[in-house]
Amino acid sequence: MATLKQTLARKIPVLRDEIKAFVKANAKTVISEVTVAQAYGGMRGVKALVCDTSVVPPDKGLIIRGTPIGELKDQLPEAVFFLLVTGELPDDAAINDLTKDLKSRAKVPDYVWNTLEAMPKDSHPMVMFSLGILAMEKDSVFRKKYDEGLKKTDFWDPTLEDCLNLIAKLPTLAAGIYRMRFNKGPRIEPDPKLDWAGDYARMLGIDDPSGEFGNLMRLYLVLHTDHEGGNVSAHTCHCVGSALSDPYYAVSAGLNGLAGPLHGLANQMCLRWVMMVKDKFGGVPTEDQLREFAWDTLKSGQVIPGYGHAVLRVTDPRYAAFHDFGARVCADDDLFQIVAKVFKVIPDVLKKHGKAKDPWPNVDAASGCLLYHFGLTEFEYYTVLFGVSRALGMCAQLIVSRALGEAIERPKSVTTEWMKQAVKG
Ligand code: CMX
């Protein structure tokens, strides 16, 4: 068995030399160009970031270190984290070691709970989550070591330490926020014997006699881990981290981006939309009713949440994984049936509407109805679940960045006046 840290210590020097030589040999090779439309249009498609943890081919969807996400859905999230960081899936001993290590770090300090308890009772759970993480920054090992004087080649080690401390505490923090924010009673303490996601499910306090809610959480926390480097949460985290801000600052910043309705908050918006359908038609609507409802949404200038994507041009394989889970566990559930019917109707509506480049469902389209089925009905909380998982990808990307000694981000911005002159040639 090689632990996560041992695997990294073996791989990093080799990788660092390889990339250094590669950049030196190919420094002037052009890999992308930028049009005026891209500069004003969210830089879509501009290749100017490096991220080795995962890729998202538009016609396939998420591939983590060479393995399609559909083939990882039975793994534990800890194993996927190991894979993201090192490029290797851990053996059983290494995964047990990592699970045990995380469990030994799971306690959230009291000052965090005191801070969160002092917040207004109607604060959004994502604000509480981001703030809880930021509050723990005072315990950053990276910052302490950096202040003492740290060699660039050693940056990755305390970054890993911070990431493990942070990841270990996320289920405790997120579950505690759920119970506090939605008046569910006292916090439930971590159980050192359980896996990371299984314990999160337990600490939420959702009744789970069949164990399927725990399975849903394992799946959920695997599917949302990473989606290459250019999405808002990953890119924000990378950008903030590139200033050598430690993982607490960087992950908290990334989560603030995840909290936007065009990104991670879409899962909350999506379930709200599905509930509106259910309320309006008193249950599962006909396809015609659903089509009409979708057109009403579009005509009022709103988007259909859970559909469309900046990169994907096929049904998101993460949607497919959630759909398969629902078909197995709650096929008769009204909300699941509406979600399944939405999938039959919406792509054609969006194609006729003619705006969205991708008319297919993304990861946010099906997760909410499954959470709701198991009694996690407070959809304002759903983006926190996404955030717990996405933190694995953000941390993995940070560790790799520190290992490679990547530079601070500082692209060049230009004015509209400059653009006008440039197009004149
Ligand atoms: N419903 C209605 N219109 C949509 C749409 C949808 N689901 N998806 C895209 N469009 C519209 C866009 O708003 C845009 O309209 P304007 O030209 O008027 O601005 C047009 O189609 C072109 O957009 P695009 O190039 O296809 O998509 P973008 O790359 O700009 O945006 C995304 C991608 C995800 C923000 C967009 O598809 C969207 O808003 N979807 C709904 C929200 C959602 O599900 N977000 C979650 C994404 C996954 C995640 O990050 O969690």
Short mmCIF file of C-alpha atoms and ligand atoms in Angstrom, two decimals:
data_model
loop_
_atom_site.label_atom_id
_atom_site.label_comp_id
_atom_site.label_asym_id
_atom_site.label_seq_id
_atom_site.Cartn_x
_atom_site.Cartn_y
_atom_site.Cartn_z
CA MET A 1 0.00 0.00 0.00
CA ALA A 2 1.11 3.57 -0.72
CA THR A 3 -0.77 6.31 1.14
CA LEU A 4 -2.01 9.46 -0.60
CA LYS A 5 0.98 11.44 0.64
CA GLN A 6 3.49 8.72 -0.29
CA THR A 7 1.98 8.46 -3.78
CA LEU A 8 2.22 12.21 -4.24
CA ALA A 9 5.78 12.37 -2.91
CA ARG A 10 6.77 9.74 -5.49
CA LYS A 11 4.98 11.35 -8.42
CA ILE A 12 5.48 15.07 -7.94
CA PRO A 13 9.23 15.40 -8.73
CA VAL A 14 8.82 13.35 -11.92
CA LEU A 15 5.78 15.37 -13.02
CA ARG A 16 7.45 18.67 -12.21
CA ASP A 17 10.51 17.81 -14.33
CA GLU A 18 8.35 16.51 -17.16
CA ILE A 19 6.24 19.68 -17.33
CA LYS A 20 9.22 21.98 -16.97
CA ALA A 21 10.91 20.30 -19.94
CA PHE A 22 7.66 20.27 -21.93
CA VAL A 23 7.06 24.00 -21.42
CA LYS A 24 10.67 24.82 -22.29
CA ALA A 25 10.57 22.80 -25.49
CA ASN A 26 7.18 24.15 -26.65
CA ALA A 27 7.01 27.59 -25.07
CA LYS A 28 6.01 29.43 -28.25
CA THR A 29 3.50 26.93 -29.68
CA VAL A 30 0.07 28.56 -30.10
CA ILE A 31 -2.79 26.46 -28.67
CA SER A 32 -5.73 28.87 -28.90
CA GLU A 33 -6.86 32.20 -30.23
CA VAL A 34 -9.47 34.62 -28.90
CA THR A 35 -12.23 36.31 -30.86
CA VAL A 36 -14.05 39.48 -29.88
CA ALA A 37 -17.19 37.39 -29.20
CA GLN A 38 -15.26 35.15 -26.80
CA ALA A 39 -13.77 38.11 -24.93
CA TYR A 40 -17.26 39.50 -24.32
CA GLY A 41 -18.89 36.04 -24.03
CA GLY A 42 -17.40 34.47 -20.93
CA MET A 43 -14.23 33.27 -22.71
CA ARG A 44 -16.14 30.20 -23.87
CA GLY A 45 -13.81 27.72 -25.56
CA VAL A 46 -10.61 29.72 -25.03
CA LYS A 47 -7.84 27.29 -24.08
CA ALA A 48 -5.76 29.17 -21.51
CA LEU A 49 -5.93 27.03 -18.36
CA VAL A 50 -4.30 23.72 -17.50
CA CYS A 51 -6.18 21.19 -15.36
CA ASP A 52 -5.10 17.55 -15.24
CA THR A 53 -7.69 16.24 -12.78
CA SER A 54 -10.51 15.87 -15.31
CA VAL A 55 -11.74 16.77 -18.79
CA VAL A 56 -15.23 17.32 -20.21
CA PRO A 57 -15.42 16.42 -23.92
CA PRO A 58 -18.68 18.04 -25.18
CA ASP A 59 -19.88 14.76 -26.69
CA LYS A 60 -19.02 12.52 -23.72
CA GLY A 61 -19.15 14.40 -20.44
CA LEU A 62 -16.93 14.17 -17.42
CA ILE A 63 -13.82 11.97 -17.56
CA ILE A 64 -11.72 11.84 -14.39
CA ARG A 65 -8.06 11.02 -15.01
CA GLY A 66 -9.02 8.95 -18.06
CA THR A 67 -12.04 7.17 -16.52
CA PRO A 68 -15.60 8.18 -17.54
CA ILE A 69 -17.63 9.27 -14.52
CA GLY A 70 -20.21 6.54 -15.20
CA GLU A 71 -17.54 3.94 -14.37
CA LEU A 72 -16.71 5.61 -11.03
CA LYS A 73 -20.21 5.77 -9.63
CA ASP A 74 -19.72 2.81 -7.28
CA GLN A 75 -16.52 4.22 -5.77
CA LEU A 76 -16.35 6.10 -2.48
CA PRO A 77 -15.81 9.88 -2.84
CA GLU A 78 -12.52 9.49 -0.92
CA ALA A 79 -11.28 7.09 -3.61
CA VAL A 80 -12.25 9.58 -6.33
CA PHE A 81 -10.36 12.30 -4.44
CA PHE A 82 -7.27 10.06 -4.37
CA LEU A 83 -7.72 9.51 -8.12
CA LEU A 84 -8.16 13.23 -8.81
CA VAL A 85 -5.00 14.17 -6.95
CA THR A 86 -2.68 11.35 -8.00
CA GLY A 87 -4.12 9.91 -11.22
CA GLU A 88 -4.40 6.48 -9.56
CA LEU A 89 -7.28 4.73 -7.84
CA PRO A 90 -6.17 3.62 -4.36
CA ASP A 91 -6.09 -0.02 -3.33
CA ASP A 92 -8.31 -1.12 -0.43
CA ALA A 93 -5.61 -0.52 2.19
CA ALA A 94 -4.91 3.01 0.90
CA ILE A 95 -8.58 3.91 0.81
CA ASN A 96 -9.08 2.59 4.35
CA ASP A 97 -6.08 4.62 5.44
CA LEU A 98 -7.49 7.77 3.85
CA THR A 99 -10.98 7.24 5.28
CA LYS A 100 -9.47 6.69 8.73
CA ASP A 101 -7.25 9.74 8.40
CA LEU A 102 -10.20 11.93 7.40
CA LYS A 103 -12.30 10.63 10.27
CA SER A 104 -9.56 11.52 12.76
CA ARG A 105 -9.74 15.15 11.58
CA ALA A 106 -13.56 15.48 11.40
CA LYS A 107 -14.25 17.59 14.49
CA VAL A 108 -15.28 21.17 13.78
CA PRO A 109 -13.95 23.69 16.35
CA ASP A 110 -16.47 25.31 18.72
CA TYR A 111 -15.60 28.83 17.53
CA VAL A 112 -17.08 27.90 14.13
CA TRP A 113 -20.41 26.88 15.67
CA ASN A 114 -20.43 30.04 17.80
CA THR A 115 -19.85 32.15 14.67
CA LEU A 116 -22.64 30.40 12.75
CA GLU A 117 -25.05 30.57 15.67
CA ALA A 118 -24.58 34.35 15.77
CA MET A 119 -25.79 34.72 12.17
CA PRO A 120 -29.33 35.80 11.21
CA LYS A 121 -31.64 32.77 11.27
CA ASP A 122 -32.64 33.23 7.64
CA SER A 123 -29.06 33.27 6.27
CA HIS A 124 -28.64 31.15 3.16
CA PRO A 125 -27.00 27.79 4.00
CA MET A 126 -24.34 28.48 1.35
CA VAL A 127 -23.34 31.67 3.17
CA MET A 128 -23.08 29.72 6.42
CA PHE A 129 -21.05 27.00 4.71
CA SER A 130 -18.63 29.39 3.05
CA LEU A 131 -18.28 31.45 6.24
CA GLY A 132 -17.69 28.33 8.37
CA ILE A 133 -14.82 27.34 6.07
CA LEU A 134 -13.35 30.83 6.07
CA ALA A 135 -13.54 30.98 9.87
CA MET A 136 -11.26 27.91 10.06
CA GLU A 137 -8.56 29.70 8.05
CA LYS A 138 -6.84 30.61 11.29
CA ASP A 139 -5.79 26.94 11.54
CA SER A 140 -4.15 26.91 8.09
CA VAL A 141 -0.92 24.91 8.13
CA PHE A 142 0.10 26.40 4.78
CA ARG A 143 -0.12 29.96 6.05
CA LYS A 144 1.81 29.11 9.22
CA LYS A 145 4.59 27.32 7.33
CA TYR A 146 4.71 30.04 4.67
CA ASP A 147 5.10 32.70 7.35
CA GLU A 148 7.95 30.69 8.86
CA GLY A 149 9.66 30.46 5.42
CA LEU A 150 8.74 27.67 3.00
CA LYS A 151 10.52 26.54 -0.19
CA LYS A 152 8.39 26.62 -3.35
CA THR A 153 9.05 22.92 -3.95
CA ASP A 154 7.53 22.17 -0.54
CA PHE A 155 4.31 24.16 -1.04
CA TRP A 156 2.26 21.06 -1.86
CA ASP A 157 2.83 19.35 1.52
CA PRO A 158 1.08 21.87 3.84
CA THR A 159 -1.50 22.46 1.07
CA LEU A 160 -2.32 18.75 1.22
CA GLU A 161 -2.47 18.98 5.02
CA ASP A 162 -4.91 21.92 4.85
CA CYS A 163 -7.03 20.15 2.24
CA LEU A 164 -7.27 16.97 4.31
CA ASN A 165 -8.20 18.96 7.42
CA LEU A 166 -10.79 20.88 5.46
CA ILE A 167 -12.31 17.94 3.55
CA ALA A 168 -12.52 15.92 6.77
CA LYS A 169 -14.57 18.65 8.45
CA LEU A 170 -16.95 19.42 5.58
CA PRO A 171 -19.55 16.71 6.33
CA THR A 172 -19.59 17.68 10.04
CA LEU A 173 -19.86 21.37 9.17
CA ALA A 174 -22.45 20.93 6.41
CA ALA A 175 -24.61 18.55 8.45
CA GLY A 176 -24.41 20.85 11.48
CA ILE A 177 -25.55 23.77 9.31
CA TYR A 178 -28.49 21.72 8.04
CA ARG A 179 -29.62 20.88 11.55
CA MET A 180 -29.09 24.43 12.86
CA ARG A 181 -30.62 26.30 9.90
CA PHE A 182 -33.69 24.07 9.59
CA ASN A 183 -34.36 23.49 13.32
CA LYS A 184 -33.66 19.77 13.22
CA GLY A 185 -32.42 19.52 16.79
CA PRO A 186 -28.92 19.17 18.23
CA ARG A 187 -25.92 18.42 16.03
CA ILE A 188 -25.00 14.76 15.52
CA GLU A 189 -21.34 13.99 16.25
CA PRO A 190 -19.14 12.22 13.63
CA ASP A 191 -18.82 8.42 13.87
CA PRO A 192 -15.18 7.37 13.37
CA LYS A 193 -16.25 3.97 12.01
CA LEU A 194 -18.19 5.25 9.00
CA ASP A 195 -17.02 6.33 5.56
CA TRP A 196 -16.93 10.05 4.74
CA ALA A 197 -20.20 10.21 2.76
CA GLY A 198 -22.04 7.60 4.83
CA ASP A 199 -21.30 9.58 7.97
CA TYR A 200 -22.47 12.80 6.33
CA ALA A 201 -25.80 11.09 5.53
CA ARG A 202 -26.06 9.95 9.16
CA MET A 203 -25.14 13.36 10.63
CA LEU A 204 -27.88 15.02 8.58
CA GLY A 205 -30.27 12.94 10.69
CA ILE A 206 -32.39 11.69 7.77
CA ASP A 207 -34.16 8.45 8.66
CA ASP A 208 -32.56 5.76 6.45
CA PRO A 209 -33.83 2.25 7.29
CA SER A 210 -32.99 0.90 3.80
CA GLY A 211 -29.52 2.47 3.66
CA GLU A 212 -30.41 3.92 0.23
CA PHE A 213 -30.11 7.53 1.39
CA GLY A 214 -26.51 6.76 2.38
CA ASN A 215 -26.00 5.25 -1.08
CA LEU A 216 -27.50 8.34 -2.70
CA MET A 217 -25.11 10.56 -0.75
CA ARG A 218 -22.11 8.45 -1.82
CA LEU A 219 -23.24 8.74 -5.44
CA TYR A 220 -24.00 12.45 -5.11
CA LEU A 221 -20.61 13.20 -3.58
CA VAL A 222 -18.82 11.25 -6.33
CA LEU A 223 -20.71 12.82 -9.24
CA HIS A 224 -20.16 16.47 -8.30
CA THR A 225 -16.46 16.32 -7.41
CA ASP A 226 -14.85 17.89 -10.47
CA HIS A 227 -15.70 19.21 -13.94
CA GLU A 228 -12.34 20.33 -15.36
CA GLY A 229 -10.79 23.71 -14.57
CA GLY A 230 -12.80 26.42 -16.31
CA ASN A 231 -16.17 26.28 -14.51
CA VAL A 232 -16.83 29.16 -12.12
CA SER A 233 -16.17 27.32 -8.84
CA ALA A 234 -13.00 25.51 -9.96
CA HIS A 235 -11.59 28.50 -11.78
CA THR A 236 -12.30 30.89 -8.90
CA CYS A 237 -10.63 28.53 -6.45
CA HIS A 238 -7.64 28.19 -8.75
CA CYS A 239 -7.38 31.94 -9.30
CA VAL A 240 -7.55 32.78 -5.58
CA GLY A 241 -5.16 29.92 -4.76
CA SER A 242 -2.69 31.16 -7.38
CA ALA A 243 -2.01 34.17 -5.13
CA LEU A 244 -0.92 31.54 -2.56
CA SER A 245 -4.03 32.23 -0.53
CA ASP A 246 -4.41 29.00 1.45
CA PRO A 247 -7.11 26.37 0.72
CA TYR A 248 -9.58 27.87 3.24
CA TYR A 249 -9.64 31.18 1.36
CA ALA A 250 -9.58 29.53 -2.06
CA VAL A 251 -12.30 26.91 -1.45
CA SER A 252 -14.56 29.42 0.28
CA ALA A 253 -14.18 31.72 -2.75
CA GLY A 254 -14.95 28.87 -5.16
CA LEU A 255 -18.09 28.02 -3.20
CA ASN A 256 -19.28 31.62 -3.45
CA GLY A 257 -19.22 31.14 -7.22
CA LEU A 258 -20.99 27.80 -6.93
CA ALA A 259 -23.80 29.63 -5.11
CA GLY A 260 -24.90 31.43 -8.31
CA PRO A 261 -28.15 30.32 -10.02
CA LEU A 262 -26.41 29.69 -13.35
CA HIS A 263 -24.00 27.30 -11.59
CA GLY A 264 -24.57 25.16 -8.47
CA LEU A 265 -27.69 26.93 -7.24
CA ALA A 266 -29.46 25.56 -10.34
CA ASN A 267 -30.21 22.36 -8.38
CA GLN A 268 -32.30 24.37 -5.91
CA MET A 269 -33.95 26.30 -8.78
CA CYS A 270 -34.59 23.07 -10.62
CA LEU A 271 -36.51 21.37 -7.84
CA ARG A 272 -38.46 24.58 -7.24
CA TRP A 273 -39.50 24.52 -10.92
CA VAL A 274 -40.50 20.84 -10.74
CA MET A 275 -42.54 21.54 -7.57
CA MET A 276 -44.29 24.41 -9.36
CA VAL A 277 -45.26 21.95 -12.10
CA LYS A 278 -46.57 19.48 -9.54
CA ASP A 279 -48.56 22.16 -7.69
CA LYS A 280 -50.03 23.65 -10.85
CA PHE A 281 -51.25 20.33 -12.27
CA GLY A 282 -51.94 18.58 -8.96
CA GLY A 283 -49.48 15.76 -9.74
CA VAL A 284 -47.71 14.45 -12.82
CA PRO A 285 -48.80 16.55 -15.84
CA THR A 286 -49.36 15.32 -19.37
CA GLU A 287 -46.60 15.99 -21.89
CA ASP A 288 -48.73 18.73 -23.47
CA GLN A 289 -49.26 20.47 -20.12
CA LEU A 290 -45.56 20.28 -19.39
CA ARG A 291 -44.67 21.67 -22.82
CA GLU A 292 -47.00 24.62 -22.24
CA PHE A 293 -45.56 25.25 -18.78
CA ALA A 294 -42.01 25.22 -20.22
CA TRP A 295 -42.98 27.73 -22.91
CA ASP A 296 -44.51 29.98 -20.23
CA THR A 297 -41.20 29.89 -18.35
CA LEU A 298 -39.23 30.72 -21.49
CA LYS A 299 -41.63 33.47 -22.61
CA SER A 300 -41.32 35.13 -19.21
CA GLY A 301 -37.59 35.43 -19.95
CA GLN A 302 -36.41 32.75 -17.51
CA VAL A 303 -34.21 29.73 -18.18
CA ILE A 304 -35.29 26.12 -17.69
CA PRO A 305 -33.08 25.16 -14.73
CA GLY A 306 -31.13 21.93 -15.04
CA TYR A 307 -30.95 22.18 -18.84
CA GLY A 308 -28.15 23.50 -21.02
CA HIS A 309 -24.43 23.64 -20.43
CA ALA A 310 -21.48 25.81 -21.33
CA VAL A 311 -19.45 22.83 -22.56
CA LEU A 312 -21.63 19.71 -22.86
CA ARG A 313 -23.64 18.92 -25.97
CA VAL A 314 -25.14 15.59 -24.84
CA THR A 315 -27.16 14.39 -21.86
CA ASP A 316 -24.86 14.79 -18.87
CA PRO A 317 -23.71 11.31 -17.77
CA ARG A 318 -24.13 12.52 -14.19
CA TYR A 319 -27.82 13.14 -14.92
CA ALA A 320 -28.00 9.61 -16.35
CA ALA A 321 -26.45 8.18 -13.16
CA PHE A 322 -29.02 9.98 -10.98
CA HIS A 323 -31.83 8.91 -13.29
CA ASP A 324 -30.75 5.25 -13.06
CA PHE A 325 -30.62 5.51 -9.27
CA GLY A 326 -34.14 7.00 -9.19
CA ALA A 327 -35.51 4.38 -11.58
CA ARG A 328 -34.20 1.69 -9.23
CA VAL A 329 -35.17 3.25 -5.90
CA CYS A 330 -38.22 5.51 -6.39
CA ALA A 331 -39.70 4.96 -9.86
CA ASP A 332 -43.25 5.61 -8.53
CA ASP A 333 -42.42 8.92 -6.86
CA ASP A 334 -44.39 11.81 -8.40
CA LEU A 335 -41.42 14.18 -8.51
CA PHE A 336 -39.19 11.55 -10.10
CA GLN A 337 -41.85 10.90 -12.72
CA ILE A 338 -42.13 14.61 -13.48
CA VAL A 339 -38.34 14.85 -13.83
CA ALA A 340 -38.37 11.85 -16.19
CA LYS A 341 -41.17 13.46 -18.23
CA VAL A 342 -39.32 16.78 -18.31
CA PHE A 343 -36.46 14.90 -20.00
CA LYS A 344 -38.87 13.68 -22.70
CA VAL A 345 -40.29 17.14 -23.37
CA ILE A 346 -37.71 19.86 -22.70
CA PRO A 347 -34.95 19.06 -25.24
CA ASP A 348 -37.43 19.53 -28.12
CA VAL A 349 -38.82 22.71 -26.55
CA LEU A 350 -35.31 24.15 -26.18
CA LYS A 351 -34.44 23.15 -29.75
CA LYS A 352 -37.54 24.98 -31.02
CA HIS A 353 -36.77 27.95 -28.76
CA GLY A 354 -33.48 28.03 -30.66
CA LYS A 355 -31.22 29.75 -28.12
CA ALA A 356 -29.55 27.15 -25.90
CA LYS A 357 -26.64 25.46 -27.63
CA ASP A 358 -27.18 22.42 -25.43
CA PRO A 359 -30.84 21.35 -25.02
CA TRP A 360 -29.98 18.37 -22.78
CA PRO A 361 -30.17 17.92 -18.98
CA ASN A 362 -27.15 18.72 -16.82
CA VAL A 363 -26.20 17.34 -13.40
CA ASP A 364 -28.73 19.54 -11.58
CA ALA A 365 -31.84 18.25 -13.35
CA ALA A 366 -32.41 15.04 -11.39
CA SER A 367 -30.62 15.23 -8.05
CA GLY A 368 -33.24 17.33 -6.22
CA CYS A 369 -36.15 14.95 -6.67
CA LEU A 370 -34.08 12.10 -5.19
CA LEU A 371 -33.09 14.14 -2.14
CA TYR A 372 -36.72 15.17 -1.70
CA HIS A 373 -37.85 11.56 -1.92
CA PHE A 374 -35.70 10.68 1.10
CA GLY A 375 -37.03 13.58 3.15
CA LEU A 376 -34.30 16.15 2.49
CA THR A 377 -36.95 18.64 1.43
CA GLU A 378 -35.23 21.96 2.19
CA PHE A 379 -34.02 22.76 -1.30
CA GLU A 380 -32.18 25.89 -0.20
CA TYR A 381 -29.70 23.39 1.23
CA TYR A 382 -29.01 21.47 -1.98
CA THR A 383 -26.09 23.60 -3.19
CA VAL A 384 -24.27 22.87 0.07
CA LEU A 385 -24.29 19.17 -0.89
CA PHE A 386 -22.86 20.12 -4.28
CA GLY A 387 -20.25 22.24 -2.46
CA VAL A 388 -19.14 19.42 -0.13
CA SER A 389 -18.44 17.31 -3.20
CA ARG A 390 -16.97 20.08 -5.38
CA ALA A 391 -14.52 20.89 -2.58
CA LEU A 392 -12.83 17.55 -3.37
CA GLY A 393 -12.14 18.67 -6.94
CA MET A 394 -11.14 22.19 -5.91
CA CYS A 395 -8.71 20.82 -3.31
CA ALA A 396 -7.29 18.29 -5.75
CA GLN A 397 -6.69 21.04 -8.30
CA LEU A 398 -5.03 23.22 -5.64
CA ILE A 399 -2.70 20.45 -4.50
CA VAL A 400 -1.65 19.75 -8.10
CA SER A 401 -1.13 23.49 -8.73
CA ARG A 402 1.09 23.84 -5.68
CA ALA A 403 2.98 20.67 -6.63
CA LEU A 404 3.75 22.11 -10.05
CA GLY A 405 4.61 25.54 -8.67
CA GLU A 406 2.09 27.23 -10.98
CA ALA A 407 2.27 31.01 -11.41
CA ILE A 408 -0.12 33.61 -10.04
CA GLU A 409 -2.97 34.18 -12.55
CA ARG A 410 -2.83 37.54 -14.29
CA PRO A 411 -4.35 37.57 -17.79
CA LYS A 412 -4.43 40.86 -19.68
CA SER A 413 -7.70 42.78 -19.85
CA VAL A 414 -8.34 45.37 -22.53
CA THR A 415 -10.80 48.24 -22.90
CA THR A 416 -13.62 48.42 -25.41
CA GLU A 417 -11.74 51.31 -27.00
CA TRP A 418 -8.73 49.00 -27.42
CA MET A 419 -11.01 46.39 -29.02
CA LYS A 420 -12.34 48.96 -31.49
CA GLN A 421 -8.82 49.94 -32.49
CA ALA A 422 -7.77 46.28 -32.73
CA VAL A 423 -10.58 45.35 -35.14
CA LYS A 424 -9.60 48.29 -37.36
CA GLY A 425 -6.21 46.59 -37.53
N1 CMX B 1 -33.28 27.66 -20.72
C1 CMX B 1 -33.48 28.77 -21.47
N2 CMX B 1 -32.51 29.40 -22.15
C2 CMX B 1 -31.29 28.86 -22.09
C3 CMX B 1 -31.00 27.69 -21.38
C4 CMX B 1 -32.05 27.08 -20.65
N3 CMX B 1 -31.87 26.01 -19.89
N4 CMX B 1 -29.69 27.41 -21.52
C5 CMX B 1 -29.17 28.37 -22.29
N5 CMX B 1 -30.14 29.26 -22.64
C6 CMX B 1 -29.99 30.51 -23.38
C7 CMX B 1 -28.98 31.40 -22.67
O1 CMX B 1 -29.59 32.09 -21.57
C8 CMX B 1 -28.52 32.30 -23.78
O2 CMX B 1 -29.50 33.26 -23.98
P1 CMX B 1 -29.09 34.79 -24.36
O3 CMX B 1 -28.43 34.68 -25.69
O4 CMX B 1 -30.40 35.50 -24.38
O5 CMX B 1 -28.16 35.26 -23.28
C9 CMX B 1 -28.52 31.35 -24.97
O6 CMX B 1 -29.40 30.25 -24.63
C10 CMX B 1 -27.15 30.79 -25.32
O7 CMX B 1 -26.61 30.19 -24.15
P2 CMX B 1 -25.60 28.95 -24.28
O8 CMX B 1 -24.40 29.42 -25.02
O9 CMX B 1 -26.30 27.75 -24.78
O10 CMX B 1 -25.27 28.67 -22.76
P3 CMX B 1 -24.17 29.37 -21.84
O11 CMX B 1 -22.89 28.66 -22.05
O12 CMX B 1 -24.17 30.85 -22.01
O13 CMX B 1 -24.75 29.07 -20.39
C11 CMX B 1 -25.77 27.72 -18.73
C12 CMX B 1 -24.73 27.77 -19.85
C13 CMX B 1 -25.61 26.42 -17.97
C14 CMX B 1 -25.49 28.88 -17.76
C15 CMX B 1 -27.18 27.84 -19.36
O14 CMX B 1 -27.43 26.71 -20.18
C16 CMX B 1 -28.28 27.97 -18.32
O15 CMX B 1 -28.55 29.07 -17.87
N6 CMX B 1 -28.93 26.81 -17.92
C17 CMX B 1 -29.93 26.83 -16.87
C18 CMX B 1 -29.24 26.94 -15.51
C19 CMX B 1 -28.52 25.66 -15.15
O16 CMX B 1 -29.05 24.57 -15.26
N7 CMX B 1 -27.26 25.80 -14.69
C20 CMX B 1 -26.50 24.66 -14.16
C21 CMX B 1 -25.32 24.27 -15.04
C22 CMX B 1 -24.54 23.15 -14.41
C23 CMX B 1 -23.81 23.64 -13.18
O17 CMX B 1 -22.87 24.43 -13.31
O18 CMX B 1 -24.18 23.26 -12.08
#
